[in-house]
mmCIF file of C-alpha atoms in Angstrom:
data_model
loop_
_atom_site.group_PDB
_atom_site.id
_atom_site.type_symbol
_atom_site.label_atom_id
_atom_site.label_comp_id
_atom_site.label_asym_id
_atom_site.label_seq_id
_atom_site.Cartn_x
_atom_site.Cartn_y
_atom_site.Cartn_z
ATOM 1 C CA MET A 821 26.817 3.125 -2.097
ATOM 2 C CA ASP A 822 23.128 3.830 -1.359
ATOM 3 C CA SER A 823 21.974 1.006 -3.648
ATOM 4 C CA GLN A 824 23.714 -1.605 -1.471
ATOM 5 C CA LEU A 825 22.400 -0.277 1.837
ATOM 6 C CA LYS A 826 19.760 -2.180 3.751
ATOM 7 C CA ILE A 827 17.160 0.241 5.108
ATOM 8 C CA GLY A 828 14.666 -0.565 7.854
ATOM 9 C CA PHE A 829 11.653 1.267 9.210
ATOM 10 C CA ILE A 830 10.150 0.588 12.612
ATOM 11 C CA GLY A 831 6.733 2.158 12.307
ATOM 12 C CA ALA A 832 4.558 2.445 9.204
ATOM 13 C CA GLY A 833 2.943 5.865 9.624
ATOM 14 C CA ASN A 834 2.892 8.820 7.250
ATOM 15 C CA MET A 835 6.412 9.996 8.080
ATOM 16 C CA ALA A 836 7.868 6.549 7.445
ATOM 17 C CA PHE A 837 5.949 6.323 4.183
ATOM 18 C CA GLY A 838 7.081 9.775 3.023
ATOM 19 C CA ILE A 839 10.731 9.009 3.781
ATOM 20 C CA ALA A 840 10.466 5.588 2.123
ATOM 21 C CA LYS A 841 9.045 7.129 -1.057
ATOM 22 C CA GLY A 842 11.859 9.668 -1.131
ATOM 23 C CA ILE A 843 14.537 7.046 -0.563
ATOM 24 C CA LEU A 844 13.135 4.826 -3.334
ATOM 25 C CA SER A 845 13.196 7.728 -5.779
ATOM 26 C CA GLY A 846 16.970 7.788 -5.221
ATOM 27 C CA ASN A 847 19.292 4.802 -5.552
ATOM 28 C CA VAL A 848 17.802 2.446 -2.969
ATOM 29 C CA LEU A 849 15.988 -0.604 -4.300
ATOM 30 C CA PRO A 850 12.666 -1.726 -2.765
ATOM 31 C CA ALA A 851 14.195 -5.172 -2.193
ATOM 32 C CA ASN A 852 16.646 -3.572 0.253
ATOM 33 C CA VAL A 853 13.937 -2.000 2.430
ATOM 34 C CA LYS A 854 11.834 -3.619 5.160
ATOM 35 C CA VAL A 855 9.120 -2.143 7.378
ATOM 36 C CA SER A 856 7.672 -3.363 10.669
ATOM 37 C CA ALA A 857 4.478 -2.407 12.463
ATOM 38 C CA PRO A 858 2.357 -4.177 15.100
ATOM 39 C CA SER A 859 -0.734 -4.236 12.854
ATOM 40 C CA SER A 860 -1.207 -4.626 9.100
ATOM 41 C CA ARG A 861 -3.326 -1.477 8.787
ATOM 42 C CA ASN A 862 -0.663 0.713 7.149
ATOM 43 C CA LEU A 863 1.549 -1.949 5.620
ATOM 44 C CA GLY A 864 -0.334 -2.367 2.331
ATOM 45 C CA ARG A 865 0.925 0.875 0.816
ATOM 46 C CA PHE A 866 4.525 -0.155 1.517
ATOM 47 C CA GLN A 867 3.899 -3.506 -0.176
ATOM 48 C CA GLU A 868 2.575 -1.641 -3.214
ATOM 49 C CA LEU A 869 6.026 -0.009 -3.475
ATOM 50 C CA GLY A 870 7.672 -3.442 -3.442
ATOM 51 C CA ILE A 871 8.823 -3.156 0.173
ATOM 52 C CA ALA A 872 8.826 -6.219 2.423
ATOM 53 C CA VAL A 873 6.793 -5.960 5.617
ATOM 54 C CA THR A 874 6.865 -7.742 8.950
ATOM 55 C CA HIS A 875 5.491 -7.481 12.477
ATOM 56 C CA SER A 876 8.956 -8.064 13.963
ATOM 57 C CA ASN A 877 11.045 -5.033 14.926
ATOM 58 C CA VAL A 878 14.001 -7.326 15.641
ATOM 59 C CA GLU A 879 13.810 -8.741 12.117
ATOM 60 C CA VAL A 880 14.038 -5.234 10.688
ATOM 61 C CA VAL A 881 17.060 -4.335 12.821
ATOM 62 C CA CYS A 882 18.942 -7.554 12.100
ATOM 63 C CA GLY A 883 18.490 -7.100 8.354
ATOM 64 C CA SER A 884 19.301 -3.380 8.118
ATOM 65 C CA ASP A 885 22.224 -0.985 8.151
ATOM 66 C CA VAL A 886 20.149 2.154 8.677
ATOM 67 C CA VAL A 887 17.050 1.937 10.873
ATOM 68 C CA PHE A 888 14.460 4.720 10.955
ATOM 69 C CA VAL A 889 12.560 4.633 14.251
ATOM 70 C CA ALA A 890 9.331 6.305 13.173
ATOM 71 C CA ILE A 891 7.040 5.694 16.136
ATOM 72 C CA LYS A 892 5.140 7.730 18.699
ATOM 73 C CA PRO A 893 7.337 9.179 21.463
ATOM 74 C CA HIS A 894 5.701 7.320 24.333
ATOM 75 C CA VAL A 895 6.575 3.896 22.885
ATOM 76 C CA VAL A 896 10.233 4.707 22.158
ATOM 77 C CA PRO A 897 11.566 3.259 25.455
ATOM 78 C CA LEU A 898 9.630 0.018 24.945
ATOM 79 C CA VAL A 899 10.764 -0.449 21.348
ATOM 80 C CA LEU A 900 14.403 0.491 21.924
ATOM 81 C CA ASN A 901 14.596 -1.869 24.894
ATOM 82 C CA GLU A 902 13.277 -4.601 22.606
ATOM 83 C CA ILE A 903 15.840 -4.046 19.829
ATOM 84 C CA SER A 904 18.811 -2.852 21.886
ATOM 85 C CA GLN A 905 20.639 -6.174 22.115
ATOM 86 C CA HIS A 906 20.529 -6.470 18.310
ATOM 87 C CA VAL A 907 22.012 -3.016 17.588
ATOM 88 C CA THR A 908 25.695 -3.204 16.606
ATOM 89 C CA ASP A 909 28.406 -0.795 15.524
ATOM 90 C CA ARG A 910 27.353 -1.268 11.874
ATOM 91 C CA HIS A 911 23.960 0.283 12.521
ATOM 92 C CA MET A 912 22.837 3.880 12.200
ATOM 93 C CA ILE A 913 19.688 4.512 14.244
ATOM 94 C CA VAL A 914 17.680 7.482 12.993
ATOM 95 C CA SER A 915 14.876 8.573 15.324
ATOM 96 C CA VAL A 916 11.894 10.454 13.946
ATOM 97 C CA ALA A 917 10.075 10.524 17.312
ATOM 98 C CA ALA A 918 9.086 14.089 18.215
ATOM 99 C CA GLY A 919 10.650 15.446 21.373
ATOM 100 C CA VAL A 920 12.813 12.407 22.203
ATOM 101 C CA THR A 921 16.316 13.706 22.863
ATOM 102 C CA LEU A 922 19.609 12.267 21.690
ATOM 103 C CA ALA A 923 20.562 11.732 25.329
ATOM 104 C CA THR A 924 17.466 9.601 25.898
ATOM 105 C CA LEU A 925 18.050 7.622 22.714
ATOM 106 C CA GLU A 926 21.691 6.958 23.580
ATOM 107 C CA GLU A 927 20.745 5.930 27.114
ATOM 108 C CA LEU A 928 18.354 3.304 25.734
ATOM 109 C CA LEU A 929 20.796 1.885 23.161
ATOM 110 C CA PRO A 930 24.176 0.155 23.514
ATOM 111 C CA GLU A 931 27.225 2.250 24.322
ATOM 112 C CA ASN A 932 28.795 3.946 21.280
ATOM 113 C CA SER A 933 25.680 3.496 19.125
ATOM 114 C CA VAL A 934 25.475 5.816 16.124
ATOM 115 C CA VAL A 935 22.288 7.813 16.683
ATOM 116 C CA ILE A 936 20.789 10.647 14.687
ATOM 117 C CA ARG A 937 17.659 12.595 15.551
ATOM 118 C CA LEU A 938 15.647 13.597 12.494
ATOM 119 C CA MET A 939 12.572 15.752 12.109
ATOM 120 C CA PRO A 940 10.990 15.531 8.655
ATOM 121 C CA ASN A 941 7.557 16.800 7.679
ATOM 122 C CA LEU A 942 4.605 15.512 5.678
ATOM 123 C CA PRO A 943 5.523 17.215 2.349
ATOM 124 C CA CYS A 944 8.163 14.470 2.055
ATOM 125 C CA LEU A 945 5.221 12.647 0.444
ATOM 126 C CA VAL A 946 5.550 14.977 -2.569
ATOM 127 C CA GLN A 947 9.340 15.372 -2.226
ATOM 128 C CA GLU A 948 9.005 18.942 -0.962
ATOM 129 C CA GLY A 949 9.911 18.273 2.656
ATOM 130 C CA ALA A 950 12.019 20.241 5.095
ATOM 131 C CA LEU A 951 14.196 17.868 7.122
ATOM 132 C CA LEU A 952 16.506 18.819 9.971
ATOM 133 C CA PHE A 953 18.784 16.378 11.764
ATOM 134 C CA ALA A 954 21.224 16.434 14.665
ATOM 135 C CA ARG A 955 24.003 13.945 15.301
ATOM 136 C CA GLY A 956 24.495 12.017 18.508
ATOM 137 C CA SER A 957 27.849 11.938 20.285
ATOM 138 C CA HIS A 958 29.121 8.929 18.301
ATOM 139 C CA ALA A 959 27.835 9.896 14.844
ATOM 140 C CA LYS A 960 30.568 11.111 12.500
ATOM 141 C CA GLN A 961 30.687 13.410 9.512
ATOM 142 C CA GLU A 962 30.459 10.458 7.147
ATOM 143 C CA ASP A 963 27.214 9.429 8.882
ATOM 144 C CA SER A 964 25.816 12.884 8.120
ATOM 145 C CA ALA A 965 26.884 12.570 4.499
ATOM 146 C CA LEU A 966 25.222 9.163 4.202
ATOM 147 C CA LEU A 967 21.949 10.413 5.669
ATOM 148 C CA ARG A 968 21.946 13.454 3.374
ATOM 149 C CA SER A 969 22.542 11.176 0.396
ATOM 150 C CA LEU A 970 19.649 8.935 1.401
ATOM 151 C CA LEU A 971 17.199 11.762 2.054
ATOM 152 C CA HIS A 972 18.043 14.314 -0.633
ATOM 153 C CA ARG A 973 15.033 13.326 -2.779
ATOM 154 C CA CYS A 974 12.692 13.985 0.161
ATOM 155 C CA GLY A 975 13.308 17.741 0.030
ATOM 156 C CA LEU A 976 15.628 20.200 1.765
ATOM 157 C CA VAL A 977 17.907 18.395 4.239
ATOM 158 C CA GLU A 978 19.950 20.338 6.787
ATOM 159 C CA GLU A 979 22.051 19.479 9.828
ATOM 160 C CA GLY A 980 21.945 21.634 12.933
ATOM 161 C CA PRO A 981 22.260 21.613 16.717
ATOM 162 C CA GLU A 982 19.721 19.573 18.626
ATOM 163 C CA ALA A 983 18.328 22.743 20.209
ATOM 164 C CA TRP A 984 16.835 23.596 16.808
ATOM 165 C CA ILE A 985 14.924 20.332 16.483
ATOM 166 C CA ASP A 986 11.934 21.198 18.698
ATOM 167 C CA ILE A 987 11.646 24.591 16.990
ATOM 168 C CA HIS A 988 11.722 22.870 13.612
ATOM 169 C CA THR A 989 9.047 20.473 14.875
ATOM 170 C CA GLY A 990 6.817 23.414 15.746
ATOM 171 C CA LEU A 991 7.520 25.377 12.566
ATOM 172 C CA SER A 992 8.125 22.872 9.752
ATOM 173 C CA GLY A 993 6.962 19.578 11.244
ATOM 174 C CA SER A 994 3.618 20.826 12.479
ATOM 175 C CA GLY A 995 3.565 23.945 10.310
ATOM 176 C CA VAL A 996 2.445 22.134 7.172
ATOM 177 C CA ALA A 997 -0.996 21.864 8.749
ATOM 178 C CA PHE A 998 -1.063 25.657 9.107
ATOM 179 C CA GLY A 999 -0.658 26.222 5.293
ATOM 180 C CA ALA A 1000 0.176 23.284 3.021
ATOM 181 C CA GLY A 1001 -0.294 24.628 -0.511
ATOM 182 C CA ARG A 1002 1.516 22.139 -2.763
ATOM 183 C CA LEU A 1003 0.610 19.128 -0.673
ATOM 184 C CA LEU A 1004 -3.045 20.178 -0.885
ATOM 185 C CA ARG A 1005 -2.812 20.794 -4.629
ATOM 186 C CA ASP A 1006 -0.942 17.616 -5.589
ATOM 187 C CA SER A 1007 -2.418 15.062 -3.222
ATOM 188 C CA GLY A 1008 -6.001 15.434 -4.392
ATOM 189 C CA LYS A 1009 -7.168 15.023 -0.818
ATOM 190 C CA HIS A 1010 -9.739 17.106 1.042
ATOM 191 C CA PRO A 1011 -8.121 19.637 3.437
ATOM 192 C CA ALA A 1012 -9.801 17.973 6.408
ATOM 193 C CA GLN A 1013 -8.256 14.625 5.446
ATOM 194 C CA LEU A 1014 -4.775 16.144 5.185
ATOM 195 C CA ARG A 1015 -5.282 17.811 8.523
ATOM 196 C CA SER A 1016 -6.221 14.520 10.157
ATOM 197 C CA GLU A 1017 -3.158 12.822 8.642
ATOM 198 C CA VAL A 1018 -0.719 15.351 10.076
ATOM 199 C CA CYS A 1019 -2.454 15.624 13.461
ATOM 200 C CA THR A 1020 -1.412 12.868 15.833
ATOM 201 C CA PRO A 1021 -3.797 12.802 18.826
ATOM 202 C CA GLY A 1022 -2.034 14.564 21.687
ATOM 203 C CA GLY A 1023 0.836 15.563 19.387
ATOM 204 C CA THR A 1024 2.469 18.861 18.498
ATOM 205 C CA THR A 1025 0.364 19.830 15.475
ATOM 206 C CA ILE A 1026 -3.017 19.516 17.137
ATOM 207 C CA TYR A 1027 -1.795 21.790 19.939
ATOM 208 C CA GLY A 1028 -0.780 24.358 17.348
ATOM 209 C CA LEU A 1029 -4.069 24.145 15.471
ATOM 210 C CA HIS A 1030 -5.946 24.676 18.726
ATOM 211 C CA ALA A 1031 -4.009 27.905 19.227
ATOM 212 C CA LEU A 1032 -4.920 29.008 15.677
ATOM 213 C CA GLU A 1033 -8.604 28.445 16.330
ATOM 214 C CA GLN A 1034 -8.546 30.607 19.432
ATOM 215 C CA GLY A 1035 -7.641 33.904 17.777
ATOM 216 C CA GLY A 1036 -6.792 35.932 14.681
ATOM 217 C CA VAL A 1037 -4.612 34.338 12.015
ATOM 218 C CA ARG A 1038 -1.413 36.413 12.317
ATOM 219 C CA ALA A 1039 -1.118 36.321 16.085
ATOM 220 C CA SER A 1040 -2.420 32.793 16.160
ATOM 221 C CA THR A 1041 0.166 31.585 13.655
ATOM 222 C CA MET A 1042 2.885 32.775 16.004
ATOM 223 C CA SER A 1043 1.136 31.170 18.961
ATOM 224 C CA ALA A 1044 0.627 27.964 16.970
ATOM 225 C CA VAL A 1045 4.352 27.553 16.327
ATOM 226 C CA GLU A 1046 5.147 28.349 19.964
ATOM 227 C CA SER A 1047 2.513 25.905 21.215
ATOM 228 C CA ALA A 1048 3.668 23.106 18.912
ATOM 229 C CA THR A 1049 7.307 23.715 19.869
ATOM 230 C CA GLU A 1050 6.526 23.550 23.572
ATOM 231 C CA ARG A 1051 4.514 20.360 23.019
ATOM 232 C CA ALA A 1052 7.570 18.805 21.333
ATOM 233 C CA ARG A 1053 9.591 19.652 24.441
ATOM 234 C CA GLU A 1054 6.901 18.166 26.693
ATOM 235 C CA LEU A 1055 6.906 14.929 24.699
ATOM 236 C CA GLY A 1056 10.667 14.732 25.105
ATOM 237 C CA ARG A 1057 10.428 15.221 28.849
ATOM 238 C CA LYS A 1058 7.765 12.515 29.133
ATOM 239 C CA SER A 1059 9.807 10.074 27.049
ATOM 240 C CA ALA A 1060 12.912 10.755 29.124
ATOM 241 C CA ALA A 1061 10.929 10.153 32.307
ATOM 242 C CA GLY A 1062 9.569 6.911 30.876
ATOM 243 C CA SER A 1063 13.045 5.663 30.004
ATOM 244 C CA ARG A 1064 14.173 6.085 33.603
ATOM 245 C CA LYS A 1065 11.354 3.983 35.055
#
């Protein structure tokens, strides 16, 4: 079933790339994947995998069954408003935007849209990720099974209540920057480079790292997770406010 699915990515950042690599190591063919981004800066590495690229989000949606929305939280309302009229009942929309709630996503998309909120982490790049997802009100058990099937090569995939997502963002999403052994060993990259890749400016991870730098490691690790979790909640509140404007 996976091999016939058309998979789209809106956004070409590290999370999108990690998920794409995991999906391609399963049954999905590169010819059935398409990625969009406003600039060409990150598209080359997708092309190296045999994935088609475009600057049109609408093109991705119209040619896909499952669409991963892997963009920064503050642009979610803009992008979903752009693609909304092209989302049908055949689509599954999977949001990877930190802090953006299912309620906000469903408000921005057509009624009865199948929406899933997913939080992966950077070790998806080496297929050692920890991925947690929560279903929207119209997503069914078979949608969960399909997503698990798609993502199982990315690492550990679990479903849970949405209330766990922000905590997972703070612990597993941002937490790889607080101690990323295998990723550091296998990537061949300098620790500072890995840190910059996982730290979005103004995002959850950089808030957590700031807390680590302010004190001792044990207490700071706890504070780092708390700080990153709260930042995920803040991002969700800001996105929800933006969608109501």
